[in-house]
Amino acid sequence: MTDLTLNHWIVAPIILPALLAPIIVLAMRHDLFLQRVFSIAGTLALLAIAIGLTVQAAGGPPQSYELGNWDAPFGIVMVLDRLSALMVLLTGVLALVVVSYATASGWDRRGRHFHALFQFQLMGVCGAFLTGDLFNLFVFFEVLLIASYGLMLHGGGAKRTRAGVQYVAVNLVGSTLFLIAVGALYGVTGTLNMADMAVRAAQVPAADQAIFQTAGVLLLIVFAIKAATVPVQFWLPGAYANAPGPVAALFAIMTKVGAYAILRVYTLVFGAAAGDAAWLAADWLLPAALITLAVGMVGVLGAKGLVRLVCFAVIGSMGTLMIAIALFTPQATTAALYYLLHSTFAAAALFLLVDQVVARRRAAGDRIETAPRFLHLGLFAALFFAGAIGMAGMPPLSGFVGKLLVLDAAAAVPQMGLIWAVVLITSLICIVGFARAGSTIFWKADSLAPPSDQDQRAAAPSQPAPSLAVGAVSAMVVGMAALTLFAGPITGYLDATAAQLYEPAGYIRAVLGPDALAGR
């Protein structure tokens, strides 16, 4: 074992929430104040660790951590590289905003064990980003499923329960396919360690290629379910629309787990060195991504409720992200990672904002129809405008830069005309859909009578202080602005991240040792 495997900080983003969640359940179940303090403090610590790991990953080659000091490929391995560090950092930033909002808005008091489930969710997300083993990826997917189901049902309600059952049913089908794929890959390669599988992929005999590639396609379907990609995107609108606002905002990172898994597995295991199975996902993923983008943005145009409008916008943004991933070039991957950061911030901002708007519209709820004016309408209209232009990809926010990067990366491929047409036309559709909703809810409300002082006082106890609500939403908008202002250094980091992905030798050596590729 090398000195690099002694870096215990690599496993800290998993261990910290894994320890904190049961402590909250066992020792603080009747004290909401303590739950809030420990949950926010733990999330702050997770963010600090993530920052340190990102700096560490940027300064050297990939590093591995062997649990129990069992050598790879026989033991469980966690791997830190630029991509995994970036995703853990994004999780930490989003988690801090969400837990602060949930505490300020009182969402965490509407059901039991919110903070414990929240920490288990962070454990699953960070574990999925750091694991170097396919079966452990399955395990962390299941942790995600259990915790996210509990968070979805937070606060109760028949609609939420029905949506949760559908969500679980779809993901259980995905879990079954995942196990079948993992078993087939183990049967063909004799390993589940992703670095070891990458070494053995080129050695798969011709007689086993059909099984190997079929397992690869099954994995792609599983990851597409997580990423809400056509034809398995149908679960997302119902699940996210019925989830509590802060939970839906946290789920903005959930679809990115699927995108991350596709990037990791199909550049490492099914990458250039995989022989007949090289770039297996490319031919399947690009058509699905284009259709996903179209379906999502048409859904934005036809949505009758604000929450569903944002849900379909998330599906559309995943289509844009998957287009860039499907090109499987370093330049396109840089664009994909930049757009991944942007779309996470944009989706979270809109989900939190809509939660505030719905609370203030009272009987009208999230329906896109005229209703009496509500408190701080102008302020929330401005934030909605910022979120909308970010999601649609208009300047000056990072969505514009992200889509330019995607279009520029697509300029070198034969499908350039189709990709450009779909991206540009759907961007226009998205603008029209958000403009329709914004004008109906915010502008046309000016012509209706404002609520009485008595109504405002009656509504006030159930609403968080405007400064706290605005602060959470604004943090995500500021994140989009920061991505634009610092696009140069950020894309520099992402360029190096993409280059590391397409040169997997460093990852393989970090896991299996310096002599792992001696025979290749």
Coordinates of C-alpha atoms in Angstrom, one line a residue, residues 58-445:
A58 CA -6.1 19.9 -8.2
G59 CA -2.5 19.7 -7.0
G60 CA -1.6 16.1 -8.0
P61 CA -2.6 12.7 -9.5
P62 CA -5.6 10.7 -8.4
Q63 CA -5.4 9.1 -4.9
S64 CA -7.0 6.0 -3.4
Y65 CA -8.1 4.9 0.0
E66 CA -8.3 1.2 0.8
L67 CA -10.9 0.5 3.5
G68 CA -9.6 -2.0 6.1
N69 CA -6.2 -1.9 4.4
W70 CA -7.4 -4.6 1.9
D71 CA -5.5 -4.2 -1.3
A72 CA -7.4 -3.5 -4.5
P73 CA -9.1 -5.1 -6.4
F74 CA -10.1 -7.3 -3.5
G75 CA -11.0 -4.6 -1.0
I76 CA -13.3 -1.6 -1.1
V77 CA -11.6 1.4 -2.6
M78 CA -12.5 5.1 -2.5
V79 CA -10.8 7.2 -5.2
L80 CA -10.2 11.0 -5.2
D81 CA -9.6 12.7 -8.5
R82 CA -10.6 16.1 -9.9
L83 CA -14.0 14.9 -11.0
S84 CA -15.0 13.2 -7.7
A85 CA -13.6 16.2 -5.7
L86 CA -15.6 18.6 -7.8
M87 CA -18.9 16.7 -7.3
V88 CA -18.4 16.4 -3.6
L89 CA -17.7 20.2 -3.4
L90 CA -20.9 20.9 -5.4
T91 CA -22.8 18.6 -3.0
G92 CA -21.5 20.5 0.0
V93 CA -22.4 23.9 -1.4
L94 CA -25.9 22.8 -2.3
A95 CA -26.4 21.0 1.0
L96 CA -25.5 24.0 3.0
V97 CA -28.0 26.2 1.2
V98 CA -30.8 23.6 1.4
V99 CA -30.4 22.8 5.1
S100 CA -30.3 26.5 5.9
Y101 CA -33.4 27.1 3.9
A102 CA -35.2 24.1 5.5
T103 CA -34.4 25.4 8.9
A104 CA -35.4 29.0 8.2
S105 CA -38.6 28.1 6.5
G106 CA -39.7 25.6 9.1
W107 CA -39.9 22.7 6.6
D108 CA -37.8 20.6 8.9
R109 CA -40.5 20.7 11.7
R110 CA -43.4 19.4 9.4
G111 CA -42.3 15.8 9.8
R112 CA -40.0 13.6 11.7
H113 CA -36.3 12.9 11.2
F114 CA -35.7 15.4 8.4
H115 CA -32.1 16.1 9.4
A116 CA -31.2 12.5 9.9
L117 CA -32.5 11.6 6.5
F118 CA -30.8 14.6 5.1
Q119 CA -27.4 13.4 6.4
F120 CA -28.0 9.9 5.1
Q121 CA -28.7 11.4 1.7
L122 CA -25.4 13.3 1.8
M123 CA -23.7 10.0 2.7
G124 CA -25.2 8.3 -0.3
V125 CA -24.4 11.1 -2.7
C126 CA -20.8 11.5 -1.6
G127 CA -20.3 7.8 -1.6
A128 CA -21.5 7.5 -5.1
F129 CA -19.0 10.2 -6.2
L130 CA -16.0 8.7 -4.4
T131 CA -16.4 4.9 -4.8
G132 CA -14.1 3.0 -7.1
D133 CA -16.2 -0.2 -7.1
L134 CA -19.3 -0.9 -9.2
F135 CA -21.0 -2.9 -6.5
N136 CA -20.4 -0.2 -3.9
L137 CA -21.9 2.3 -6.4
F138 CA -25.0 0.1 -6.3
V139 CA -25.0 0.2 -2.5
F140 CA -24.8 4.0 -2.4
F141 CA -27.5 4.2 -5.0
E142 CA -29.7 2.2 -2.6
V143 CA -28.8 4.5 0.3
L144 CA -29.8 7.4 -1.9
L145 CA -33.1 5.7 -2.7
I146 CA -34.1 5.0 0.9
A147 CA -33.1 8.5 2.2
S148 CA -34.7 10.3 -0.7
Y149 CA -37.9 8.3 -0.3
G150 CA -38.1 9.4 3.3
L151 CA -37.4 13.0 2.4
M152 CA -40.0 12.9 -0.3
L153 CA -42.7 11.8 2.2
H154 CA -41.7 14.5 4.7
G155 CA -44.8 16.3 5.8
G156 CA -47.2 13.6 4.6
G157 CA -50.1 13.8 2.2
A158 CA -51.8 11.4 -0.2
K159 CA -50.4 13.0 -3.4
R160 CA -46.9 12.9 -1.9
T161 CA -47.3 9.2 -1.0
R162 CA -48.6 8.2 -4.4
A163 CA -45.7 10.1 -6.1
G164 CA -43.2 8.4 -3.7
V165 CA -44.5 4.9 -4.5
Q166 CA -44.1 5.6 -8.2
Y167 CA -40.6 6.9 -7.5
V168 CA -39.6 3.9 -5.5
A169 CA -41.1 1.5 -8.1
V170 CA -39.1 3.0 -11.0
N171 CA -35.9 3.0 -9.0
L172 CA -36.4 -0.6 -7.8
V173 CA -36.6 -1.6 -11.4
G174 CA -33.4 0.3 -12.0
S175 CA -31.8 -1.4 -9.0
T176 CA -32.8 -4.8 -10.4
L177 CA -31.2 -4.0 -13.8
F178 CA -28.1 -2.7 -11.9
L179 CA -27.7 -6.0 -10.1
I180 CA -28.1 -8.0 -13.3
A181 CA -25.6 -5.8 -15.1
V182 CA -23.1 -6.1 -12.2
G183 CA -23.4 -9.8 -12.2
A184 CA -22.9 -10.1 -15.9
L185 CA -19.8 -7.9 -15.8
Y186 CA -18.4 -9.9 -12.9
G187 CA -19.0 -13.1 -14.8
V188 CA -17.1 -11.8 -17.8
T189 CA -14.3 -9.9 -16.2
G190 CA -13.9 -11.5 -12.8
T191 CA -13.9 -8.1 -11.0
L192 CA -16.1 -5.2 -9.9
N193 CA -13.3 -2.8 -9.2
M194 CA -13.7 -0.2 -11.9
A195 CA -9.9 0.4 -12.4
D196 CA -9.3 -3.4 -12.6
M197 CA -12.3 -3.8 -15.0
A198 CA -10.8 -1.1 -17.2
V199 CA -7.6 -3.1 -17.5
R200 CA -9.5 -6.3 -18.3
A201 CA -12.0 -4.8 -20.7
A202 CA -9.6 -5.1 -23.6
Q203 CA -9.0 -8.7 -22.8
V204 CA -12.6 -9.8 -23.0
P205 CA -12.8 -12.7 -25.5
A206 CA -15.0 -12.3 -28.6
A207 CA -17.3 -15.1 -27.3
D208 CA -18.1 -12.9 -24.2
Q209 CA -18.4 -9.6 -26.0
A210 CA -22.2 -9.8 -26.4
I211 CA -22.6 -10.3 -22.6
F212 CA -20.1 -7.6 -21.9
Q213 CA -21.7 -5.0 -24.1
T214 CA -25.3 -6.0 -23.1
A215 CA -24.3 -5.4 -19.5
G216 CA -22.8 -2.0 -20.5
V217 CA -26.1 -1.1 -22.1
L218 CA -28.1 -2.2 -19.0
L219 CA -25.9 0.0 -16.9
L220 CA -26.5 2.9 -19.2
I221 CA -30.3 2.4 -18.7
V222 CA -29.8 2.4 -15.0
F223 CA -27.8 5.6 -15.0
A224 CA -30.3 7.2 -17.5
I225 CA -33.1 6.5 -14.9
K226 CA -31.1 8.4 -12.3
A227 CA -30.4 11.2 -14.9
A228 CA -34.0 11.4 -16.0
T229 CA -33.1 10.8 -19.6
V230 CA -35.7 9.7 -22.3
P231 CA -37.3 7.2 -22.3
V232 CA -37.0 6.8 -18.5
Q233 CA -37.6 10.4 -17.5
F234 CA -41.3 10.1 -16.7
W235 CA -40.9 9.6 -12.9
L236 CA -39.3 13.0 -12.3
P237 CA -42.2 15.5 -12.7
G238 CA -44.4 13.6 -10.3
A239 CA -41.7 13.0 -7.8
Y240 CA -40.1 16.4 -7.7
A241 CA -43.4 18.3 -8.0
N242 CA -44.8 16.6 -4.9
A243 CA -41.6 16.8 -2.8
P244 CA -41.1 19.6 -0.3
G245 CA -39.4 22.6 -1.7
P246 CA -36.0 22.2 -0.1
V247 CA -36.0 18.5 -0.8
A248 CA -36.7 19.2 -4.5
A249 CA -33.8 21.6 -4.4
L250 CA -31.5 19.0 -2.9
F251 CA -32.7 16.5 -5.6
A252 CA -31.0 18.9 -8.1
I253 CA -27.8 16.9 -7.4
M254 CA -29.6 13.6 -7.7
T255 CA -29.9 13.6 -11.5
K256 CA -26.2 14.6 -11.6
V257 CA -25.3 11.3 -9.9
G258 CA -26.5 9.6 -13.0
A259 CA -24.6 11.9 -15.2
Y260 CA -21.5 11.4 -13.1
A261 CA -21.8 7.6 -13.3
I262 CA -22.1 7.8 -17.1
L263 CA -19.0 9.9 -17.3
R264 CA -17.0 7.7 -15.0
V265 CA -17.9 4.3 -16.3
Y266 CA -18.0 5.1 -20.0
T267 CA -14.6 6.8 -20.0
L268 CA -12.9 4.4 -17.7
V269 CA -14.4 0.9 -18.3
F270 CA -15.9 1.4 -21.8
G271 CA -13.4 4.1 -23.0
A272 CA -10.9 4.1 -25.8
A273 CA -9.0 1.0 -24.5
A274 CA -12.1 -1.2 -24.2
G275 CA -11.6 -2.9 -27.6
D276 CA -14.8 -3.8 -29.4
A277 CA -16.8 -2.1 -26.6
A278 CA -15.1 1.2 -26.8
W279 CA -17.4 4.2 -26.5
L280 CA -20.3 1.9 -26.1
A281 CA -22.7 4.6 -24.8
A282 CA -22.1 7.2 -27.5
D283 CA -24.5 5.9 -30.2
W284 CA -27.3 5.4 -27.7
L285 CA -26.9 8.5 -25.6
L286 CA -26.9 11.3 -28.1
P287 CA -30.3 10.6 -29.7
A288 CA -31.8 10.1 -26.2
A289 CA -30.2 13.4 -25.0
L290 CA -31.7 15.3 -28.0
I291 CA -35.2 13.9 -27.4
T292 CA -34.8 14.6 -23.6
L293 CA -34.0 18.2 -24.3
A294 CA -37.0 18.6 -26.6
V295 CA -39.4 16.8 -24.3
G296 CA -38.3 18.9 -21.3
M297 CA -38.7 22.2 -23.0
V298 CA -42.1 21.4 -24.6
G299 CA -43.2 20.4 -21.1
V300 CA -42.1 23.9 -19.9
L301 CA -44.3 25.4 -22.5
G302 CA -47.3 23.3 -21.6
A303 CA -46.9 23.2 -17.8
K304 CA -50.0 24.4 -15.9
G305 CA -48.2 24.7 -12.5
L306 CA -45.0 26.5 -11.5
V307 CA -43.4 23.4 -9.8
R308 CA -44.0 21.2 -12.9
L309 CA -42.6 24.0 -15.1
V310 CA -39.4 23.8 -13.1
C311 CA -39.4 20.0 -13.2
F312 CA -39.7 19.9 -17.0
A313 CA -36.9 22.6 -17.1
V314 CA -34.7 20.2 -15.1
I315 CA -35.4 17.4 -17.6
G316 CA -34.5 19.8 -20.5
S317 CA -31.3 20.8 -18.8
M318 CA -30.4 17.2 -18.3
G319 CA -30.9 16.8 -22.1
T320 CA -28.4 19.6 -22.7
L321 CA -25.9 18.1 -20.3
M322 CA -26.3 14.6 -21.8
I323 CA -25.7 16.0 -25.3
A324 CA -22.3 17.3 -24.2
I325 CA -21.5 14.0 -22.4
A326 CA -22.5 11.9 -25.4
L327 CA -19.8 13.5 -27.6
F328 CA -17.1 11.9 -25.4
T329 CA -14.4 14.4 -26.2
P330 CA -12.3 16.4 -23.7
Q331 CA -13.7 19.7 -25.0
A332 CA -17.3 18.5 -24.8
T333 CA -16.7 17.1 -21.3
T334 CA -15.4 20.4 -20.1
A335 CA -18.6 22.0 -21.5
A336 CA -20.7 19.3 -19.8
L337 CA -19.1 19.8 -16.4
Y338 CA -19.5 23.6 -16.6
Y339 CA -23.2 23.2 -17.5
L340 CA -23.6 20.6 -14.8
L341 CA -22.5 23.2 -12.2
H342 CA -24.8 25.8 -13.7
S343 CA -27.9 23.6 -14.0
T344 CA -27.6 22.5 -10.4
F345 CA -27.6 26.1 -9.1
A346 CA -30.4 27.1 -11.5
A347 CA -32.7 24.2 -10.6
A348 CA -32.1 24.7 -6.8
A349 CA -32.8 28.4 -7.1
L350 CA -36.0 27.9 -8.9
F351 CA -37.3 25.1 -6.6
L352 CA -36.6 27.3 -3.5
L353 CA -38.2 30.3 -5.1
V354 CA -41.3 28.5 -6.2
D355 CA -41.7 27.2 -2.7
Q356 CA -41.8 30.8 -1.5
V357 CA -44.2 31.9 -4.2
V358 CA -46.6 29.0 -3.6
A359 CA -46.7 29.8 0.2
R360 CA -47.6 33.4 -0.5
R361 CA -50.3 32.8 -3.2
R362 CA -52.3 30.8 -0.8
A363 CA -55.4 29.4 -2.6
A364 CA -53.9 29.9 -6.0
G365 CA -51.0 27.7 -5.1
D366 CA -48.6 27.0 -7.9
R367 CA -51.2 27.2 -10.7
I368 CA -50.1 29.5 -13.5
E369 CA -53.1 31.8 -13.3
T370 CA -53.7 35.4 -12.1
A371 CA -54.1 35.8 -8.4
P372 CA -54.1 38.7 -5.9
R373 CA -50.7 40.4 -5.2
F374 CA -48.7 39.0 -2.4
L375 CA -46.0 40.3 -0.1
H376 CA -42.7 41.2 -1.7
L377 CA -44.0 40.4 -5.2
G378 CA -41.4 42.6 -6.9
L379 CA -38.5 41.0 -5.1
F380 CA -39.6 37.5 -6.0
A381 CA -40.4 38.6 -9.6
A382 CA -36.8 39.7 -9.9
L383 CA -35.5 36.5 -8.5
F384 CA -37.8 34.5 -10.8
F385 CA -36.5 36.5 -13.8
A386 CA -32.9 35.7 -12.8
G387 CA -33.7 32.0 -12.4
A388 CA -35.6 31.9 -15.7
I389 CA -32.8 33.5 -17.8
G390 CA -30.3 31.2 -16.1
M391 CA -32.3 28.1 -17.0
A392 CA -33.0 29.3 -20.5
G393 CA -29.4 30.1 -21.1
M394 CA -29.6 33.8 -21.7
P395 CA -26.8 36.3 -20.8
P396 CA -25.4 37.4 -18.4
L397 CA -25.7 34.3 -16.2
S398 CA -23.8 31.1 -16.6
G399 CA -26.4 29.2 -18.6
F400 CA -25.4 31.4 -21.6
V401 CA -21.8 30.5 -21.2
G402 CA -22.6 26.8 -20.7
K403 CA -24.7 26.5 -23.8
L404 CA -22.0 28.4 -25.9
L405 CA -19.5 25.8 -24.6
V406 CA -21.8 22.9 -25.6
L407 CA -22.4 24.4 -29.1
D408 CA -18.7 25.1 -29.6
A409 CA -17.9 21.5 -28.6
A410 CA -20.5 20.2 -31.0
A411 CA -19.1 22.2 -34.0
A412 CA -16.5 19.4 -34.6
V413 CA -18.9 16.5 -34.9
P414 CA -21.0 15.4 -37.9
Q415 CA -24.3 15.9 -36.1
M416 CA -23.5 19.6 -35.5
G417 CA -26.5 20.9 -37.5
L418 CA -29.0 18.8 -35.6
I419 CA -27.5 19.6 -32.2
W420 CA -27.4 23.3 -32.8
A421 CA -30.9 23.3 -34.1
V422 CA -32.3 21.4 -31.2
V423 CA -30.4 23.5 -28.6
L424 CA -31.3 26.8 -30.1
I425 CA -35.0 26.0 -30.8
T426 CA -35.6 24.6 -27.3
S427 CA -33.9 27.6 -25.7
L428 CA -36.5 29.8 -27.5
I429 CA -39.3 27.5 -26.3
C430 CA -37.9 27.7 -22.7
I431 CA -37.9 31.5 -22.9
V432 CA -41.5 31.6 -24.0
G433 CA -42.6 29.1 -21.4
F434 CA -41.0 31.0 -18.5
A435 CA -42.2 34.4 -19.9
R436 CA -45.7 33.1 -20.0
A437 CA -45.6 31.9 -16.4
G438 CA -43.7 35.0 -15.1
S439 CA -46.0 37.5 -16.8
T440 CA -49.2 35.6 -15.5
I441 CA -48.1 35.3 -11.9
F442 CA -46.1 38.5 -11.3
W443 CA -47.0 41.1 -13.9
K444 CA -50.8 40.5 -14.3
A445 CA -51.1 40.3 -10.5

